[in-house]
PDB file of C-alpha atoms and ligand atoms in Angstrom:
ATOM      1  CA  MET A  16      -2.577  20.937   6.225  1.00 51.00           C
ATOM      2  CA  LYS A  17      -2.169  18.556   3.504  1.00 75.00           C
ATOM      3  CA  ASP A  18      -5.048  17.963   1.038  1.00 88.00           C
ATOM      4  CA  ARG A  19      -4.671  14.614   0.526  1.00 95.00           C
ATOM      5  CA  LYS A  20      -6.982  12.267   2.738  1.00 96.00           C
ATOM      6  CA  PRO A  21      -4.925  10.005   4.798  1.00 98.00           C
ATOM      7  CA  LEU A  22      -5.380   6.104   3.949  1.00 98.00           C
ATOM      8  CA  MET A  23      -4.809   3.474   6.565  1.00 98.00           C
ATOM      9  CA  ALA A  24      -4.439   0.511   5.002  1.00 98.00           C
ATOM     10  CA  ALA A  25      -4.317  -2.871   6.764  1.00 98.00           C
ATOM     11  CA  ASN A  26      -2.123  -5.833   5.066  1.00 98.00           C
ATOM     12  CA  TRP A  27      -2.921  -9.108   7.024  1.00 98.00           C
ATOM     13  CA  LYS A  28      -0.658 -11.088   4.807  1.00 98.00           C
ATOM     14  CA  MET A  29      -1.425 -15.069   5.404  1.00 98.00           C
ATOM     15  CA  ASN A  30      -2.810 -14.385   8.843  1.00 98.00           C
ATOM     16  CA  LEU A  31      -6.124 -14.940  10.698  1.00 98.00           C
ATOM     17  CA  SER A  32      -8.981 -17.801  10.569  1.00 98.00           C
ATOM     18  CA  LEU A  33     -12.356 -16.923   9.169  1.00 98.00           C
ATOM     19  CA  ASP A  34     -13.568 -16.734  12.800  1.00 98.00           C
ATOM     20  CA  GLU A  35     -10.770 -14.507  13.857  1.00 98.00           C
ATOM     21  CA  ALA A  36     -11.141 -12.344  10.793  1.00 98.00           C
ATOM     22  CA  GLY A  37     -14.834 -12.013  11.506  1.00 98.00           C
ATOM     23  CA  ASP A  38     -14.431 -10.857  15.190  1.00 98.00           C
ATOM     24  CA  LEU A  39     -11.736  -8.142  13.914  1.00 98.00           C
ATOM     25  CA  LEU A  40     -13.860  -6.988  11.269  1.00 98.00           C
ATOM     26  CA  GLU A  41     -16.910  -6.736  13.269  1.00 98.00           C
ATOM     27  CA  ARG A  42     -14.982  -4.612  15.614  1.00 98.00           C
ATOM     28  CA  VAL A  43     -13.638  -2.321  13.071  1.00 98.00           C
ATOM     29  CA  ARG A  44     -17.121  -1.805  11.737  1.00 97.00           C
ATOM     30  CA  GLY A  45     -18.631  -1.053  14.931  1.00 97.00           C
ATOM     31  CA  ALA A  46     -16.212   1.659  15.817  1.00 97.00           C
ATOM     32  CA  GLU A  47     -16.724   5.114  15.501  1.00 96.00           C
ATOM     33  CA  VAL A  48     -14.384   6.378  12.710  1.00 97.00           C
ATOM     34  CA  ASP A  49     -14.846   9.797  10.935  1.00 97.00           C
ATOM     35  CA  PHE A  50     -14.417   8.938   7.442  1.00 97.00           C
ATOM     36  CA  THR A  51     -14.189  12.488   6.279  1.00 97.00           C
ATOM     37  CA  LYS A  52     -10.844  12.587   7.967  1.00 97.00           C
ATOM     38  CA  VAL A  53      -9.589   8.869   6.714  1.00 98.00           C
ATOM     39  CA  ASP A  54      -9.983   6.248   4.408  1.00 98.00           C
ATOM     40  CA  VAL A  55      -9.533   2.917   5.627  1.00 98.00           C
ATOM     41  CA  LEU A  56      -8.879  -0.308   3.740  1.00 98.00           C
ATOM     42  CA  VAL A  57      -8.372  -4.198   4.465  1.00 98.00           C
ATOM     43  CA  ALA A  58      -6.493  -6.464   2.503  1.00 98.00           C
ATOM     44  CA  PRO A  59      -7.311 -10.299   3.930  1.00 98.00           C
ATOM     45  CA  PRO A  60      -6.129 -13.427   2.159  1.00 98.00           C
ATOM     46  CA  PHE A  61      -8.025 -14.280  -0.782  1.00 98.00           C
ATOM     47  CA  THR A  62     -10.156 -17.173   1.293  1.00 98.00           C
ATOM     48  CA  THR A  63     -11.571 -14.508   3.541  1.00 98.00           C
ATOM     49  CA  LEU A  64     -12.337 -11.866   1.008  1.00 98.00           C
ATOM     50  CA  GLN A  65     -15.948 -13.022   0.578  1.00 97.00           C
ATOM     51  CA  LEU A  66     -16.553 -12.943   4.384  1.00 98.00           C
ATOM     52  CA  ALA A  67     -15.143  -9.656   4.575  1.00 98.00           C
ATOM     53  CA  ASN A  68     -17.091  -8.470   1.803  1.00 98.00           C
ATOM     54  CA  SER A  69     -20.295  -9.342   3.574  1.00 98.00           C
ATOM     55  CA  ILE A  70     -19.254  -7.870   6.870  1.00 98.00           C
ATOM     56  CA  LEU A  71     -18.078  -4.713   5.491  1.00 98.00           C
ATOM     57  CA  ALA A  72     -21.157  -4.218   3.360  1.00 96.00           C
ATOM     58  CA  GLY A  73     -22.460  -0.684   3.510  1.00 96.00           C
ATOM     59  CA  THR A  74     -19.587   0.709   5.289  1.00 97.00           C
ATOM     60  CA  ASP A  75     -16.874   3.070   4.143  1.00 97.00           C
ATOM     61  CA  ILE A  76     -14.200   0.629   4.760  1.00 98.00           C
ATOM     62  CA  LEU A  77     -12.367  -0.563   1.547  1.00 98.00           C
ATOM     63  CA  LEU A  78     -11.138  -4.031   0.522  1.00 98.00           C
ATOM     64  CA  ALA A  79      -8.213  -5.139  -0.986  1.00 98.00           C
ATOM     65  CA  GLY A  80      -6.355  -7.963  -2.735  1.00 98.00           C
ATOM     66  CA  GLN A  81      -2.786  -8.676  -1.544  1.00 98.00           C
ATOM     67  CA  ASN A  82      -1.712  -9.751  -5.143  1.00 98.00           C
ATOM     68  CA  MET A  83      -2.994 -10.751  -8.572  1.00 98.00           C
ATOM     69  CA  HIS A  84      -2.203 -12.081 -11.741  1.00 98.00           C
ATOM     70  CA  TRP A  85      -2.142  -9.687 -14.845  1.00 97.00           C
ATOM     71  CA  GLU A  86      -4.116 -11.949 -17.225  1.00 97.00           C
ATOM     72  CA  ALA A  87      -8.228 -11.576 -17.169  1.00 96.00           C
ATOM     73  CA  LYS A  88      -8.338 -15.691 -17.272  1.00 96.00           C
ATOM     74  CA  GLY A  89      -6.823 -18.593 -18.044  1.00 97.00           C
ATOM     75  CA  ALA A  90      -4.564 -21.755 -17.408  1.00 98.00           C
ATOM     76  CA  PHE A  91      -2.361 -20.125 -14.492  1.00 98.00           C
ATOM     77  CA  THR A  92      -3.066 -22.558 -11.451  1.00 98.00           C
ATOM     78  CA  GLY A  93      -3.199 -20.833  -8.248  1.00 97.00           C
ATOM     79  CA  GLU A  94      -3.586 -17.242  -9.412  1.00 98.00           C
ATOM     80  CA  ILE A  95      -6.525 -14.842  -8.984  1.00 98.00           C
ATOM     81  CA  SER A  96      -7.457 -12.510 -11.728  1.00 98.00           C
ATOM     82  CA  PRO A  97      -7.966  -8.521 -11.448  1.00 98.00           C
ATOM     83  CA  LEU A  98     -11.745  -9.371 -12.235  1.00 97.00           C
ATOM     84  CA  MET A  99     -12.119 -12.114  -9.707  1.00 98.00           C
ATOM     85  CA  LEU A 100     -10.884  -9.706  -7.266  1.00 98.00           C
ATOM     86  CA  LYS A 101     -13.328  -7.080  -8.350  1.00 98.00           C
ATOM     87  CA  GLU A 102     -16.264  -9.582  -8.344  1.00 97.00           C
ATOM     88  CA  ALA A 103     -14.874 -10.341  -4.329  1.00 98.00           C
ATOM     89  CA  GLY A 104     -15.590  -6.544  -3.555  1.00 98.00           C
ATOM     90  CA  CYS A 105     -11.993  -5.304  -3.991  1.00 98.00           C
ATOM     91  CA  SER A 106     -11.425  -1.458  -4.938  1.00 97.00           C
ATOM     92  CA  HIS A 107      -7.716  -1.837  -4.252  1.00 98.00           C
ATOM     93  CA  VAL A 108      -4.720  -4.419  -4.906  1.00 98.00           C
ATOM     94  CA  ILE A 109      -1.313  -4.460  -2.888  1.00 98.00           C
ATOM     95  CA  LEU A 110       1.140  -5.202  -5.679  1.00 97.00           C
ATOM     96  CA  GLY A 111       5.046  -5.182  -5.550  1.00 97.00           C
ATOM     97  CA  HIS A 112       4.964  -5.794  -1.650  1.00 97.00           C
ATOM     98  CA  SER A 113       8.817  -6.818  -0.657  1.00 96.00           C
ATOM     99  CA  GLU A 114       7.673 -10.418   0.357  1.00 97.00           C
ATOM    100  CA  ARG A 115       6.506 -10.903  -3.015  1.00 97.00           C
ATOM    101  CA  ARG A 116       9.764  -9.482  -4.527  1.00 95.00           C
ATOM    102  CA  THR A 117      11.879 -11.688  -2.363  1.00 94.00           C
ATOM    103  CA  LEU A 118      10.125 -14.725  -1.886  1.00 96.00           C
ATOM    104  CA  PHE A 119       7.802 -14.904  -4.904  1.00 95.00           C
ATOM    105  CA  PHE A 120      10.386 -13.490  -7.516  1.00 93.00           C
ATOM    106  CA  ASP A 121       7.977 -10.785  -8.409  1.00 96.00           C
ATOM    107  CA  THR A 122      10.235  -8.423 -10.455  1.00 96.00           C
ATOM    108  CA  ASN A 123       9.811  -4.935 -11.475  1.00 95.00           C
ATOM    109  CA  GLU A 124       8.500  -5.955 -15.075  1.00 95.00           C
ATOM    110  CA  ILE A 125       5.990  -8.424 -13.666  1.00 96.00           C
ATOM    111  CA  ILE A 126       4.879  -5.650 -11.218  1.00 96.00           C
ATOM    112  CA  ASN A 127       4.680  -3.275 -14.172  1.00 94.00           C
ATOM    113  CA  ARG A 128       2.442  -5.816 -15.814  1.00 95.00           C
ATOM    114  CA  LYS A 129       0.354  -6.034 -12.788  1.00 95.00           C
ATOM    115  CA  VAL A 130       0.091  -2.391 -12.303  1.00 93.00           C
ATOM    116  CA  ASP A 131      -1.245  -1.949 -15.806  1.00 91.00           C
ATOM    117  CA  ALA A 132      -3.804  -4.747 -15.487  1.00 94.00           C
ATOM    118  CA  ALA A 133      -4.972  -3.231 -12.333  1.00 94.00           C
ATOM    119  CA  ILE A 134      -5.760  -0.074 -13.783  1.00 91.00           C
ATOM    120  CA  GLU A 135      -7.444  -1.691 -17.042  1.00 90.00           C
ATOM    121  CA  ALA A 136      -9.785  -3.330 -14.721  1.00 93.00           C
ATOM    122  CA  GLY A 137     -10.667  -0.510 -12.660  1.00 93.00           C
ATOM    123  CA  LEU A 138      -8.796  -1.687  -9.480  1.00 95.00           C
ATOM    124  CA  ILE A 139      -6.414   0.923  -7.737  1.00 95.00           C
ATOM    125  CA  PRO A 140      -3.043  -0.620  -7.239  1.00 96.00           C
ATOM    126  CA  ILE A 141      -0.971   0.107  -4.042  1.00 97.00           C
ATOM    127  CA  VAL A 142       2.267  -0.471  -5.091  1.00 97.00           C
ATOM    128  CA  CYS A 143       5.260  -0.987  -2.797  1.00 98.00           C
ATOM    129  CA  ILE A 144       8.848   0.269  -3.043  1.00 97.00           C
ATOM    130  CA  GLY A 145      11.557   0.155  -0.795  1.00 97.00           C
ATOM    131  CA  GLU A 146      15.164  -0.607   0.162  1.00 97.00           C
ATOM    132  CA  THR A 147      16.870  -3.570   1.869  1.00 95.00           C
ATOM    133  CA  LEU A 148      19.323  -2.509   4.828  1.00 94.00           C
ATOM    134  CA  LYS A 149      22.351  -3.467   2.794  1.00 94.00           C
ATOM    135  CA  GLN A 150      21.042  -0.934   0.065  1.00 96.00           C
ATOM    136  CA  ARG A 151      20.527   1.574   2.605  1.00 95.00           C
ATOM    137  CA  GLU A 152      24.014   1.109   3.828  1.00 93.00           C
ATOM    138  CA  GLU A 153      25.439   1.231   0.682  1.00 96.00           C
ATOM    139  CA  LYS A 154      23.675   4.738   0.346  1.00 97.00           C
ATOM    140  CA  LYS A 155      21.884   3.169  -2.734  1.00 97.00           C
ATOM    141  CA  THR A 156      18.322   3.957  -1.474  1.00 97.00           C
ATOM    142  CA  PHE A 157      17.471   6.410  -3.950  1.00 98.00           C
ATOM    143  CA  ASP A 158      18.981   4.678  -6.966  1.00 98.00           C
ATOM    144  CA  ILE A 159      16.836   1.855  -6.027  1.00 97.00           C
ATOM    145  CA  ILE A 160      13.741   3.739  -5.551  1.00 97.00           C
ATOM    146  CA  ARG A 161      14.135   5.360  -8.744  1.00 97.00           C
ATOM    147  CA  SER A 162      14.711   2.089 -10.445  1.00 96.00           C
ATOM    148  CA  GLN A 163      11.703   0.807  -8.926  1.00 96.00           C
ATOM    149  CA  LEU A 164       9.666   3.678  -9.939  1.00 95.00           C
ATOM    150  CA  ASP A 165      10.891   3.834 -13.476  1.00 93.00           C
ATOM    151  CA  GLU A 166      10.537  -0.030 -14.138  1.00 93.00           C
ATOM    152  CA  SER A 167       6.938  -0.421 -12.276  1.00 90.00           C
ATOM    153  CA  PHE A 168       5.346   2.211 -14.062  1.00 80.00           C
ATOM    154  CA  ASN A 169       6.943   2.023 -17.392  1.00 74.00           C
ATOM    155  CA  ILE A 170       3.635   1.079 -19.460  1.00 67.00           C
ATOM    156  CA  SER A 171       1.118   2.545 -17.258  1.00 64.00           C
ATOM    157  CA  ARG A 172       2.772   6.193 -17.298  1.00 61.00           C
ATOM    158  CA  GLN A 173       2.168   6.060 -20.891  1.00 61.00           C
ATOM    159  CA  ARG A 174      -1.471   5.747 -20.473  1.00 64.00           C
ATOM    160  CA  ARG A 175      -1.526   8.882 -18.516  1.00 64.00           C
ATOM    161  CA  ASN A 176      -3.939   7.582 -15.864  1.00 66.00           C
ATOM    162  CA  PRO A 177      -5.799   9.879 -13.159  1.00 70.00           C
ATOM    163  CA  PRO A 178      -3.933  10.090  -9.877  1.00 68.00           C
ATOM    164  CA  GLU A 179      -6.829   8.621  -7.997  1.00 75.00           C
ATOM    165  CA  SER A 180      -6.151   5.182  -9.886  1.00 80.00           C
ATOM    166  CA  LEU A 181      -2.780   4.789  -7.938  1.00 91.00           C
ATOM    167  CA  VAL A 182      -1.193   4.744  -4.383  1.00 96.00           C
ATOM    168  CA  LEU A 183       2.335   4.507  -3.549  1.00 97.00           C
ATOM    169  CA  ALA A 184       3.775   2.545  -0.470  1.00 98.00           C
ATOM    170  CA  TYR A 185       7.173   3.459   0.590  1.00 98.00           C
ATOM    171  CA  GLU A 186       8.018   0.274   2.855  1.00 97.00           C
ATOM    172  CA  PRO A 187      11.836   0.079   3.937  1.00 97.00           C
ATOM    173  CA  VAL A 188      12.434  -3.799   3.875  1.00 95.00           C
ATOM    174  CA  TRP A 189      14.478  -3.718   6.919  1.00 94.00           C
ATOM    175  CA  SER A 190      11.662  -1.889   8.785  1.00 94.00           C
ATOM    176  CA  ILE A 191       8.828  -4.564   8.027  1.00 91.00           C
ATOM    177  CA  GLY A 192       7.815  -6.770  10.651  1.00 88.00           C
ATOM    178  CA  THR A 193      11.377  -5.824  12.699  1.00 90.00           C
ATOM    179  CA  GLY A 194      10.260  -3.384  15.225  1.00 87.00           C
ATOM    180  CA  LYS A 195      12.660  -0.935  13.486  1.00 87.00           C
ATOM    181  CA  THR A 196      10.448   1.787  12.105  1.00 86.00           C
ATOM    182  CA  ALA A 197      12.238   4.224   9.748  1.00 90.00           C
ATOM    183  CA  THR A 198      12.506   7.747  11.566  1.00 95.00           C
ATOM    184  CA  PRO A 199       9.981  10.174  10.412  1.00 96.00           C
ATOM    185  CA  GLU A 200      13.058  12.047   8.963  1.00 96.00           C
ATOM    186  CA  GLN A 201      14.058   9.137   6.919  1.00 96.00           C
ATOM    187  CA  ALA A 202      10.601   8.397   5.693  1.00 97.00           C
ATOM    188  CA  GLN A 203      10.023  11.934   4.826  1.00 98.00           C
ATOM    189  CA  GLU A 204      12.960  12.109   2.536  1.00 98.00           C
ATOM    190  CA  VAL A 205      11.842   9.174   0.514  1.00 98.00           C
ATOM    191  CA  HIS A 206       8.282  10.112   0.414  1.00 98.00           C
ATOM    192  CA  LEU A 207       9.550  13.605  -1.154  1.00 98.00           C
ATOM    193  CA  PHE A 208      11.952  11.780  -3.408  1.00 98.00           C
ATOM    194  CA  VAL A 209       9.122  10.079  -4.636  1.00 97.00           C
ATOM    195  CA  ARG A 210       6.668  12.896  -5.006  1.00 96.00           C
ATOM    196  CA  ARG A 211       9.029  14.686  -7.067  1.00 96.00           C
ATOM    197  CA  TRP A 212       9.697  11.792  -9.397  1.00 94.00           C
ATOM    198  CA  LEU A 213       5.869  11.710  -9.793  1.00 91.00           C
ATOM    199  CA  GLU A 214       5.848  15.430 -10.813  1.00 91.00           C
ATOM    200  CA  GLY A 215       8.652  14.730 -13.139  1.00 89.00           C
ATOM    201  CA  ASN A 216       7.401  11.554 -14.853  1.00 88.00           C
ATOM    202  CA  LEU A 217       3.360  11.955 -14.572  1.00 84.00           C
ATOM    203  CA  ASP A 218       2.567  15.522 -14.039  1.00 82.00           C
ATOM    204  CA  HIS A 219       2.613  18.179 -11.141  1.00 84.00           C
ATOM    205  CA  ASP A 220      -0.986  17.614 -10.199  1.00 85.00           C
ATOM    206  CA  SER A 221      -0.400  14.169 -10.191  1.00 84.00           C
ATOM    207  CA  GLY A 222       2.334  14.158  -7.833  1.00 88.00           C
ATOM    208  CA  GLU A 223       0.456  16.464  -5.556  1.00 92.00           C
ATOM    209  CA  THR A 224      -2.518  14.150  -5.673  1.00 92.00           C
ATOM    210  CA  ILE A 225      -1.215  10.644  -5.312  1.00 94.00           C
ATOM    211  CA  ARG A 226      -1.350   9.518  -2.002  1.00 96.00           C
ATOM    212  CA  ILE A 227       2.383   7.952  -0.687  1.00 97.00           C
ATOM    213  CA  ILE A 228       1.728   5.822   2.412  1.00 98.00           C
ATOM    214  CA  TYR A 229       4.463   4.544   4.858  1.00 98.00           C
ATOM    215  CA  GLY A 230       4.874   0.797   5.947  1.00 97.00           C
ATOM    216  CA  GLY A 231       7.183  -0.812   8.287  1.00 96.00           C
ATOM    217  CA  SER A 232       6.483  -1.319  11.950  1.00 95.00           C
ATOM    218  CA  VAL A 233       3.722   1.341  12.023  1.00 97.00           C
ATOM    219  CA  ARG A 234       2.093   1.296  15.579  1.00 97.00           C
ATOM    220  CA  PRO A 235      -0.308   3.475  17.753  1.00 97.00           C
ATOM    221  CA  ASP A 236       2.632   4.838  19.561  1.00 96.00           C
ATOM    222  CA  ASN A 237       4.615   5.830  16.363  1.00 96.00           C
ATOM    223  CA  ILE A 238       1.853   6.897  13.800  1.00 98.00           C
ATOM    224  CA  LYS A 239       1.058  10.415  14.659  1.00 97.00           C
ATOM    225  CA  GLU A 240       4.885  11.699  14.160  1.00 97.00           C
ATOM    226  CA  LEU A 241       4.901   9.958  10.897  1.00 97.00           C
ATOM    227  CA  MET A 242       1.659  11.522   9.786  1.00 97.00           C
ATOM    228  CA  ALA A 243       2.974  14.984  10.951  1.00 97.00           C
ATOM    229  CA  GLN A 244       5.263  14.651   7.846  1.00 97.00           C
ATOM    230  CA  PRO A 245       4.299  16.764   4.844  1.00 97.00           C
ATOM    231  CA  ASP A 246       4.518  13.749   2.403  1.00 98.00           C
ATOM    232  CA  ILE A 247       3.360  10.958   4.424  1.00 98.00           C
ATOM    233  CA  ASP A 248      -0.277  10.188   3.386  1.00 98.00           C
ATOM    234  CA  GLY A 249      -0.930   7.030   5.413  1.00 98.00           C
ATOM    235  CA  ALA A 250       0.371   3.782   6.352  1.00 98.00           C
ATOM    236  CA  LEU A 251       0.281   0.282   5.079  1.00 98.00           C
ATOM    237  CA  ILE A 252       0.142  -1.796   8.557  1.00 98.00           C
ATOM    238  CA  GLY A 253       0.924  -5.477   8.950  1.00 98.00           C
ATOM    239  CA  GLY A 254       1.325  -6.937  12.816  1.00 97.00           C
ATOM    240  CA  ALA A 255      -0.503  -4.080  14.356  1.00 98.00           C
ATOM    241  CA  SER A 256      -3.527  -4.328  11.891  1.00 98.00           C
ATOM    242  CA  LEU A 257      -4.440  -7.742  13.436  1.00 98.00           C
ATOM    243  CA  LYS A 258      -5.793  -6.628  16.492  1.00 98.00           C
ATOM    244  CA  ALA A 259      -8.719  -4.262  16.734  1.00 98.00           C
ATOM    245  CA  ASP A 260      -7.584  -2.033  19.435  1.00 98.00           C
ATOM    246  CA  SER A 261      -3.970  -1.338  17.635  1.00 98.00           C
ATOM    247  CA  PHE A 262      -5.580  -1.198  14.059  1.00 98.00           C
ATOM    248  CA  LEU A 263      -8.405   1.418  15.432  1.00 98.00           C
ATOM    249  CA  SER A 264      -6.086   3.479  17.433  1.00 98.00           C
ATOM    250  CA  ILE A 265      -3.998   4.183  14.294  1.00 98.00           C
ATOM    251  CA  ILE A 266      -6.880   4.775  12.317  1.00 98.00           C
ATOM    252  CA  LYS A 267      -7.878   7.298  14.649  1.00 98.00           C
ATOM    253  CA  PHE A 268      -4.350   9.256  14.791  1.00 97.00           C
ATOM    254  CA  TYR A 269      -6.235  12.361  13.908  1.00 96.00           C
ATOM    255  CA  GLU A 270      -7.762  12.146  17.388  1.00 95.00           C
ATOM    256  CA  GLY A 271      -4.378  13.826  18.581  1.00 78.00           C
TER     257      GLY A 271
HETATM  258  P1  PGA B 315       4.625  -4.534   9.550  1.00 62.14           P
HETATM  259  O1  PGA B 315       4.165  -4.821   8.277  1.00 62.14           O
HETATM  260  O2  PGA B 315       3.636  -3.401   9.985  1.00 62.14           O
HETATM  261  O3  PGA B 315       4.418  -5.608  10.394  1.00 62.14           O
HETATM  262  O4  PGA B 315       6.062  -4.162   9.692  1.00 62.14           O
HETATM  263  C1  PGA B 315       3.996  -4.065   7.183  1.00 62.14           C
HETATM  264  C2  PGA B 315       3.776  -4.499   5.770  1.00 62.14           C
HETATM  265  O5  PGA B 315       4.528  -5.470   5.474  1.00 62.14           O
HETATM  266  O6  PGA B 315       2.908  -3.944   4.852  1.00 62.14           O
END
């Protein structure tokens, strides 16, 4: 039995109208979820945060941004600051998603600044790492993961933040939106590697406490075998989080 409470996080990406979002959130809010067994989080687009915050008010469901800028305010057209996310009701922010890394050029250095700014502002970053198919085939998975960790936590590490202020998400790029989930063994192997890195670079307790969640084609039919792995502490769910039935059945993995 793991001590770490599982986290099921929905990453809606650039999907759902306000009406669709409202319907989905009402369904999730109305469902019987045992929040002593699982933490539930939703990351809608920025323009849906206000609606989501009002629907989820008074529930245990957490809210996250999908990205942010590292500065508190200023001339950064098109960007959203950590404080704006907090004002919109967010407790978390997804940083370094592979779509941000590849399509919007978020480098490890930029992610590092964002991680630091998020923690500074009191937001919990969900930091995404993961290798491409080419890197896996060239047997570079662990080198890539190590350098993403080394470079994305460079500043934050020195500040010695409490472990609750961080979530890691291992998302192999080749499994995102492709239907190709990593096998539980492939995922576990990387999760353990990440945990060892955390133990070595933060401290043993942090390594044991920080949640490492898996993302990439998570569905109701594969969540249980993933969650059975000792170092998988939840999931970051894209496609399957856009429908209430599939998201809820993933959240309720604990029903067995
Ligand atoms: P997916 O996306 O579940 O649709 O593969 C996961 C993610 O990108 O976070």
